[in-house]
C-alpha positions as a printed Julia matrix, in Angstrom:
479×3 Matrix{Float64}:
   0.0     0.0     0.0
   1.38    3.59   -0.88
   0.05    7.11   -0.94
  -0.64    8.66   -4.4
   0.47   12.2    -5.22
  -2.66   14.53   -5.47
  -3.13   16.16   -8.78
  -4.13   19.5    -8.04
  -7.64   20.88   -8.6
  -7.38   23.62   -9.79
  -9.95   25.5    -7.85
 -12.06   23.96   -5.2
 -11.34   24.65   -2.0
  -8.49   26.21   -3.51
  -9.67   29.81   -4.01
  -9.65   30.26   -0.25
  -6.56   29.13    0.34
  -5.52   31.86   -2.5
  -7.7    33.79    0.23
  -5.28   33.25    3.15
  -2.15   34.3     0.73
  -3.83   37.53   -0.33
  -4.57   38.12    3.91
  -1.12   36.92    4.85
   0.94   39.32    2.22
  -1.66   41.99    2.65
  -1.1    42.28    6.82
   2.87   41.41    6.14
   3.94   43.86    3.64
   1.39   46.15    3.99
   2.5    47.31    7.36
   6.11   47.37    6.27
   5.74   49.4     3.74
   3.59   52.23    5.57
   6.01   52.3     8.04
   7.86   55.52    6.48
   4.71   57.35    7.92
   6.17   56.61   11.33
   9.33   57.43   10.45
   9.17   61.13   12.01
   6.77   60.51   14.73
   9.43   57.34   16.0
  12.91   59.95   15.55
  11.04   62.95   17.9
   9.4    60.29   20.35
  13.0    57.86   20.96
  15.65   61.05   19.91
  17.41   58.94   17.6
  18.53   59.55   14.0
  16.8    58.35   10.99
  18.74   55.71    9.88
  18.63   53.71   12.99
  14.32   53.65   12.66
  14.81   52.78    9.22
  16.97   49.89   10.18
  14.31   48.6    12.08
  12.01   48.61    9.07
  15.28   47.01    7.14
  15.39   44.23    9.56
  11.76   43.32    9.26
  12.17   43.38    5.83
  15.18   40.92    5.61
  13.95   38.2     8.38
  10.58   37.84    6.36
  12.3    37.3     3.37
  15.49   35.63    4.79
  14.21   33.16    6.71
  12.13   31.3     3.63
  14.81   28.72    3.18
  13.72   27.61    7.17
  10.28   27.72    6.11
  10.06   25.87    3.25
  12.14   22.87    5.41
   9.29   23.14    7.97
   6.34   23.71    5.3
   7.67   19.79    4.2
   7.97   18.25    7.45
   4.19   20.55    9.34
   2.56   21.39    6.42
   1.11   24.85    5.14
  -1.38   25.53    7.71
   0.36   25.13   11.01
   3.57   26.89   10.0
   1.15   29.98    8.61
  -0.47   29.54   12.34
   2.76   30.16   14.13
   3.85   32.87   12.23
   0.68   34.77   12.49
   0.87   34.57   16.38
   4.51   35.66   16.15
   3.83   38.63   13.95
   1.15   39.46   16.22
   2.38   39.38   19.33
   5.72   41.26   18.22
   3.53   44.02   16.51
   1.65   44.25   19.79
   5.04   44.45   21.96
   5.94   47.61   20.23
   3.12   49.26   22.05
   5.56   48.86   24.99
   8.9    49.87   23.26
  10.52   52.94   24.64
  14.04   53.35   23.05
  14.99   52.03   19.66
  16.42   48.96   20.91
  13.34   47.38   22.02
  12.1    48.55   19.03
  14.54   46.76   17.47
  13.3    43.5    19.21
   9.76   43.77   18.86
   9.14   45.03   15.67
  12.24   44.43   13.65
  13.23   40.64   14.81
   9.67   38.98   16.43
   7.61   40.71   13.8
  10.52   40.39   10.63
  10.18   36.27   11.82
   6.58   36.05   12.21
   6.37   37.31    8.42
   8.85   34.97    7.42
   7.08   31.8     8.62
   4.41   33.12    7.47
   4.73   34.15    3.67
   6.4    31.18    1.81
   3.07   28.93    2.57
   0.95   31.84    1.43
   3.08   31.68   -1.81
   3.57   27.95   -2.53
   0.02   27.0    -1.51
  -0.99   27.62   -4.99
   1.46   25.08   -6.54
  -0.77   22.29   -3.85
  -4.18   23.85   -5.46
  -3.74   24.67   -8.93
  -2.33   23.53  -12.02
  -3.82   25.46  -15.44
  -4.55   28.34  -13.02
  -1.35   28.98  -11.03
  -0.79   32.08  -12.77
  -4.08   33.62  -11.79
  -3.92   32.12   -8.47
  -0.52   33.39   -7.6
  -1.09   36.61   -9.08
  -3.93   37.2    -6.34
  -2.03   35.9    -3.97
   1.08   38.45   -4.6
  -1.74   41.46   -5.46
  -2.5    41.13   -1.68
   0.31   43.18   -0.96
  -0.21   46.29   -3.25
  -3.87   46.27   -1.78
  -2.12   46.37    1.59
   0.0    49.22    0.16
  -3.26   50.88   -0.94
  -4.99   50.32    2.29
  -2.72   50.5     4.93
  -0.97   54.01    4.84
  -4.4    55.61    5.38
  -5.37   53.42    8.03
  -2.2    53.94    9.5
  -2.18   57.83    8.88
  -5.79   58.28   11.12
  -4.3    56.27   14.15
  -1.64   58.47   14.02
  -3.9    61.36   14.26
  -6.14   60.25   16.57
  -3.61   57.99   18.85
  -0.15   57.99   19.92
   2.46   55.56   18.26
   2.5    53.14   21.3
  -1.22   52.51   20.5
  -1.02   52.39   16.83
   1.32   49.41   17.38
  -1.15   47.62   19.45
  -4.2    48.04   17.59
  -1.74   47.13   14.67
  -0.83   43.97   16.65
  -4.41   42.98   17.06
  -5.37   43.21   13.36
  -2.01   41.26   12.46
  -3.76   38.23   14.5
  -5.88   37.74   11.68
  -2.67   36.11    9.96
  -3.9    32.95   12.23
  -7.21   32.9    10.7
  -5.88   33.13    7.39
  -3.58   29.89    7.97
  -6.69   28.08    8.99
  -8.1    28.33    5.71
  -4.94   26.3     4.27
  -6.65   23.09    4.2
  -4.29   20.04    3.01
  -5.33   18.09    0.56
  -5.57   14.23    1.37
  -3.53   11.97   -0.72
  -5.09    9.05   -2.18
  -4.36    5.09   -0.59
  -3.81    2.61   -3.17
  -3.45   -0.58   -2.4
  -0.14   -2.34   -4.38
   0.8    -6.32   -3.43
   4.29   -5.1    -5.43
   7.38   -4.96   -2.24
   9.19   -2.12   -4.73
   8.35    1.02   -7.15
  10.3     2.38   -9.06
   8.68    4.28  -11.93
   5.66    4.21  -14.43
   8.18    3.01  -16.99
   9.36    0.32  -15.21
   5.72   -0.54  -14.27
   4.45   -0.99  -17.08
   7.38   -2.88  -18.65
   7.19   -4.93  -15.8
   3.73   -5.86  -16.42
   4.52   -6.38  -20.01
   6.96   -9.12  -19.12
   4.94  -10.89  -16.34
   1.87  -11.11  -19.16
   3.86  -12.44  -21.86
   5.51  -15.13  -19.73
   3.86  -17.99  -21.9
   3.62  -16.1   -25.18
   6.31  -14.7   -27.34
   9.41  -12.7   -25.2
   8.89   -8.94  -25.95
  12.91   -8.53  -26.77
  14.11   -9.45  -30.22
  17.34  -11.01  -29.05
  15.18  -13.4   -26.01
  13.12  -14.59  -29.23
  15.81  -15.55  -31.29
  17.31  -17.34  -28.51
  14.51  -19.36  -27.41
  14.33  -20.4   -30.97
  17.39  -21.74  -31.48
  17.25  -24.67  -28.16
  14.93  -25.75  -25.28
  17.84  -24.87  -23.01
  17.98  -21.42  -24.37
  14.81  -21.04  -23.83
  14.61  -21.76  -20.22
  17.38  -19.57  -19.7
  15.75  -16.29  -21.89
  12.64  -17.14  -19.77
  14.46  -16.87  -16.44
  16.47  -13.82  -17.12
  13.43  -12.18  -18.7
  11.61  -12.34  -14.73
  14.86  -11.92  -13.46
  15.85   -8.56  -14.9
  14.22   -5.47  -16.07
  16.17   -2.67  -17.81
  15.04    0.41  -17.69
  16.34    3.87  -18.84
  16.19    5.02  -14.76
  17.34    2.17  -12.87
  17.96   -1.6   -13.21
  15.91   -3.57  -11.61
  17.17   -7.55  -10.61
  16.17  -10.25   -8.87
  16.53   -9.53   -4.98
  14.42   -7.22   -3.28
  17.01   -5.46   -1.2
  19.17   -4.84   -4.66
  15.89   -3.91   -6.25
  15.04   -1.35   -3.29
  19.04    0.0    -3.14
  18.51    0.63   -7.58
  15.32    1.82   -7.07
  16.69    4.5    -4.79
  19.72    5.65   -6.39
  17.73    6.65   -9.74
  15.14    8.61   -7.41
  18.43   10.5    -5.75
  19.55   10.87   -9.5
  16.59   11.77  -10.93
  14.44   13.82   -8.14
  17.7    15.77   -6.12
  16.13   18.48   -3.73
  18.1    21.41   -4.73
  19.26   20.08   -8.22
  18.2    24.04   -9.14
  21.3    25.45   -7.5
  23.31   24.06  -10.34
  20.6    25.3   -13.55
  22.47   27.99  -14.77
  18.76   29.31  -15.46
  17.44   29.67  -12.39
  20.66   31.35  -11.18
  20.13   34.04  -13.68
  16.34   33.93  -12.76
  17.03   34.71   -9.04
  19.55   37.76  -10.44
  17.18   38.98  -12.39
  14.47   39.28   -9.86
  16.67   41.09   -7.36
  17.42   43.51   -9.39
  13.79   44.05  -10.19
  13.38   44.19   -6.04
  15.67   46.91   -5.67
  13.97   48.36   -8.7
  10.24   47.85   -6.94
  11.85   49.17   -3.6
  13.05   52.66   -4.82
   9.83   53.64   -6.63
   7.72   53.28   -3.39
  10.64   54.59   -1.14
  11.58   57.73   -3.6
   8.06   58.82   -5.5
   7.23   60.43   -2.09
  10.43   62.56   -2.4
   9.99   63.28   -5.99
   6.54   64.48   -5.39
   7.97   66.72   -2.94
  10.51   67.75   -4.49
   8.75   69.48   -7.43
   5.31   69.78   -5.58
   4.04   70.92   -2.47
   1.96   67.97   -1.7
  -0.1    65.3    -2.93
   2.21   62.2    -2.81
  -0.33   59.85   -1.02
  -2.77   59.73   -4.19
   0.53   59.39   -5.92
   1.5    56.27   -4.04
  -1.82   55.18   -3.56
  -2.65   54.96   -7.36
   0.2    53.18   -8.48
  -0.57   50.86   -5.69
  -4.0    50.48   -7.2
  -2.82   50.18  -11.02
  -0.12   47.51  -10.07
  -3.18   45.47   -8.37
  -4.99   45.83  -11.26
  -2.46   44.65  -14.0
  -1.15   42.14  -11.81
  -4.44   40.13  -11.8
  -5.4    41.64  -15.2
  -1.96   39.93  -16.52
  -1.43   36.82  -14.07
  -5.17   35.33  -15.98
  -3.73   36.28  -19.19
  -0.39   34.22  -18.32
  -2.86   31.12  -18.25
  -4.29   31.26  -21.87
  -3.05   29.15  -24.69
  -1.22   31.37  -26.72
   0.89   32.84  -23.49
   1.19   29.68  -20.98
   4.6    29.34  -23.01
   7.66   29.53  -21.74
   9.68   31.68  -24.45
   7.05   33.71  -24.35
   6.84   34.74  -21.06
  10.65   35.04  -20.96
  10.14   37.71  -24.01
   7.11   39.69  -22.01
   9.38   39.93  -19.17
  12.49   41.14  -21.13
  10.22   43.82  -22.7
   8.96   44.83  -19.41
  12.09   45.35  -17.88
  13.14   47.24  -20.71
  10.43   49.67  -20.49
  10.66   50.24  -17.12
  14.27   50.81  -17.72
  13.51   53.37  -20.04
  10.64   55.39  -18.05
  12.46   54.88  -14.64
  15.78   56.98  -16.85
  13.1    59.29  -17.89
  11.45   60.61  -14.46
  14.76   63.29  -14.34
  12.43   65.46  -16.93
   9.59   64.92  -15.12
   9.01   68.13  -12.87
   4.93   68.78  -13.4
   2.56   66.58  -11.2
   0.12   65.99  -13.76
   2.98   64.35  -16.3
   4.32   62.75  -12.71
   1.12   61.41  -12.06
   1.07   59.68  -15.53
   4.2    58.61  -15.15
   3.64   56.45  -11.78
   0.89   55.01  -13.4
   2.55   53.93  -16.24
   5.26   52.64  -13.68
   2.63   50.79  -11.39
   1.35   49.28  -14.53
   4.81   47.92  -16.08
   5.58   46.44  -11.92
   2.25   44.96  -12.15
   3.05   42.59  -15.11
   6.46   41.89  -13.71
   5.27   40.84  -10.49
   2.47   38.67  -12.62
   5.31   36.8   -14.35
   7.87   36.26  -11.37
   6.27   32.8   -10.43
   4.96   31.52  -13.74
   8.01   31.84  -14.98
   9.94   30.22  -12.09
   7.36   27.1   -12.69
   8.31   26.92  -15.92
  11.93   26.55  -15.04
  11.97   24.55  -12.16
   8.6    22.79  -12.35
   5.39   22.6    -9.91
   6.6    20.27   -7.15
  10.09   22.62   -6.41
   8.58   25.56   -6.7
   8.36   26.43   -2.65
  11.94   25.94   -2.31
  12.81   27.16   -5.58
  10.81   30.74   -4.28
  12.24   30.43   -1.02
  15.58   30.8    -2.32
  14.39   33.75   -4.66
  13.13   35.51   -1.26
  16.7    34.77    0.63
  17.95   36.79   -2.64
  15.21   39.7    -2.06
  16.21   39.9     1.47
  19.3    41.29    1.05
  17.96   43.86   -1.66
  15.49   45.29    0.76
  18.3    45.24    3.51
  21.36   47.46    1.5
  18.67   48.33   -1.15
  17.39   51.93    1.31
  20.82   52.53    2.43
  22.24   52.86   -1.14
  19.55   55.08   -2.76
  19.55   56.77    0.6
  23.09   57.7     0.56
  22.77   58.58   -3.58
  19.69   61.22   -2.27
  22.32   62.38    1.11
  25.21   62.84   -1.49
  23.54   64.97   -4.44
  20.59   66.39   -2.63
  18.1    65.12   -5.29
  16.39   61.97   -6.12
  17.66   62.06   -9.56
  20.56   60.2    -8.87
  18.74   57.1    -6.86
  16.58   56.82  -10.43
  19.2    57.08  -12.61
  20.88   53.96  -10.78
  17.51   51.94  -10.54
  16.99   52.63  -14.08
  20.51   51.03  -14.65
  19.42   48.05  -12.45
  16.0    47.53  -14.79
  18.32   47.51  -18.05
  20.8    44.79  -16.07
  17.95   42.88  -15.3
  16.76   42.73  -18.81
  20.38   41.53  -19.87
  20.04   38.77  -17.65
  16.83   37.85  -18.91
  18.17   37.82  -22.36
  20.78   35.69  -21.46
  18.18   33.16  -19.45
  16.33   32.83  -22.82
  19.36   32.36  -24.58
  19.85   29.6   -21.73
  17.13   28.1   -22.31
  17.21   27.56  -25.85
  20.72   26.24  -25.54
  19.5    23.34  -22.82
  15.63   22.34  -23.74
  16.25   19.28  -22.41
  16.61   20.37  -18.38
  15.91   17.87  -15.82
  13.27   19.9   -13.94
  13.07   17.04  -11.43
């Protein structure tokens, strides 16, 4: 008797488990993205410089990213739903211990390391739920899932703004705390699906190939052998023929493993061609996915500067209005990010090259419009600009895990992602102090968009050269 792998659904119950993703990254990196709005409040309240509150942010940032290599080892061995439980009731009760911070080191403790781990354990389920769920849909289903944070981005800095106002900062962390409990009852939704028991008298698998040539051989015992040479053996003597027969139950040759007469040989075969064929992290060496995971940081540091430096663009030529600004490229990246992620499932675009091509074009145009904001000094021409922005992030963030899938297949993806987050981290950690110290050094934000540009024309040269890649090796084990 052995357990069947579940073929996913593709909807079902699925679509609120896609539910709990959208809750868990709209709670996660909604709040840590707001919290520049309590940037000034936190400097005058502790008497501390700048950088050290922002370093708080910064450590949030890379613990919830960082640690998704950990959580995808405990995702395997708990499953989705209690790891998404813990984390919840981590992030919340470090969000709620800020209410009692009262110098930047507790601050430090609370909000930067309890909360920054409580996120971690938290988002890699949210993300590689879908791959457990859905199959012809994982584009649109991952797409919501990843939209839930540009909703938070939408939602949260208002939300955030009136507690301000009508509360002090010690109370806007708790009342932040409590609604970051709410991660729990999103992990509750992530039901696992129940693998199938089939009943199988055979002591040893190996593969379907093996199977059925198996079952080939055991049929045919008192008909003609299925191998040419076996036939023309038996032909020629009795004796021959006794011996072709017993070699033919004796031995099965197969292209993965060879499969003889004892069990334990069988079992010790069997197992070497799953090692060769199925290696956890055979990724790390696909020189592919290597240039995947470069091209995607630079497209974080990219994503990072826009919402970190529109603000002080806006300012800089205008005298206010930067929250609509942020707030409706938050709501245009939502939109194209779901808009895109269902066209990623159709026929025509579910291709590999193709995707590869969309995203090369993407970066290249945000490359070009990100080198193009230093002429922008009017707010209605800056307001069309961030929309156009929001739009071209929205169909990159729609194609970051359809396009892992297609290079490292369904079953790795969560590890595959978590690795891509461990990358991400360390963007989001260095990624504020260098445009920082680029907007300290020349006084304008010209320079920190100059360089991001820079980093969205990289990115599309590595994207070139993972096409290229992947034309020159079609044939990549994908496990």
């Amino acid at each position: 008797m052995h357990l069947n792998t579940v073929d996913p659904p593709d909807g079902g119950w699925g679509w609120f488990c896609v539910l709990g993703g959208f809750i868990i990254n709209m709670l996660t990196f909604g709040q840590l993205k707001c919290y520049g709005l309590l940037l000034v409040e936190l400097v005058e309240e502790y008497d501390t410089s700048a950088a050290l509150i922002e370093w708080v942010n910064g450590v949030a940032y890379f613990l919830t990213f960082g640690l998704s290599p950990i959580t995808s080892i405990f995702v395997r061995k708990y499953g989705h739903r209690r790891v998404v439980i813990v984390g919840g009731a981590i992030s919340g009760i470090g969000m709620s211990l800020s209410y009692f911070s009262t110098n930047v080191a507790m601050l430090f403790i609370t909000y930067g390391i309890i909360f920054g781990t409580g996120g971690g354990l938290a988002s890699i389920p949210g993300f590689s739920i879908t791959t457990v769920y859905f199959k012809n849909h994982i584009s649109l289903a991952s797409g919501c899932v990843i939209c839930g944070a540009g909703v938070g981005a939408l939602v949260f800095p208002y939300l955030m703004q009136y507690l301000l106002d009508e509360y002090t900062t010690s109370v806007t962390f708790l009342i932040t705390g409590g609604i970051t409990f709410n991660i729990i009852v999103a992990g509750a939704l992530m039901r696992p699906l129940t693998p199938q028991v089939k009943r199988n008298p055979a002591p040893t698998q190996c593969n379907d190939d093996a199977l059925s040539e198996r079952t080939k051989l055991n049929s045919s015992s008192n008909s003609q052998p299925k191998y040419d040479a076996i036939a023309v053996r038996s032909s020629e003597s009795p004796q021959t023929e006794r011996v072709s027969t017993k070699k033919q139950h004796e031995y099965v040759s197969d292209k993965n493993c060879d499969v003889e007469s004892t069990t334990d040989e069988k079992e010790r075969l069997c197992e070497n061609s799953i090692t060769r064929n199925q290696s956890k992290y055979f990724y790390l060496r696909d020189p592919v996915y290597i240039l995947y995971v470069l091209a995607v940081m630079f497209f974080a540091f990219s994503y990072i500067t826009v919402f970190l430096m529109l603000p002080a663009k806006v300012l800089e030529d205008n005298e206010s209005g930067e929250a609509v600004m942020v707030s409706l490229t938050s709501l245009v990246e939502i939109c194209c990010r779901i808009a895109w992620a269902a066209v990623w499932d159709c026929r025509f675009f579910c291709r590999q090259d193709v995707r590869q091509t969309a995203m090369f074009i993407s970066f290249v145009g945000a490359g070009v419009l990100m080198s193009l904001s230093v002429l922008v000094h009017t707010y209605t021409i800056l307001l069309v600009w961030s929309l156009l922005m929001g739009s071209l992030m929205g169909v990159l963030w729609s194609l970051v895990v359809p396009v892992l899938v297609d290079i490292v297949g369904a079953a790795a993806m969560g590890d595959a992602f978590a690795f891509v987050m461990l990358g991400e981290a360390v963007i989001f950690l260095v990624g504020p102090l260098i445009t920082g110290s680029l907007l300290d050094y020349s006084g304008t934000v010209a320079a920190s968009f100059l360089f991001t540009g820079g980093c969205l024309f990289a990115a599309a040269i590595v994207t070139a050269a993972m096409k290229y890649k992947t034309i020159l090796l079609p044939t990549r084990d994908i496990g």
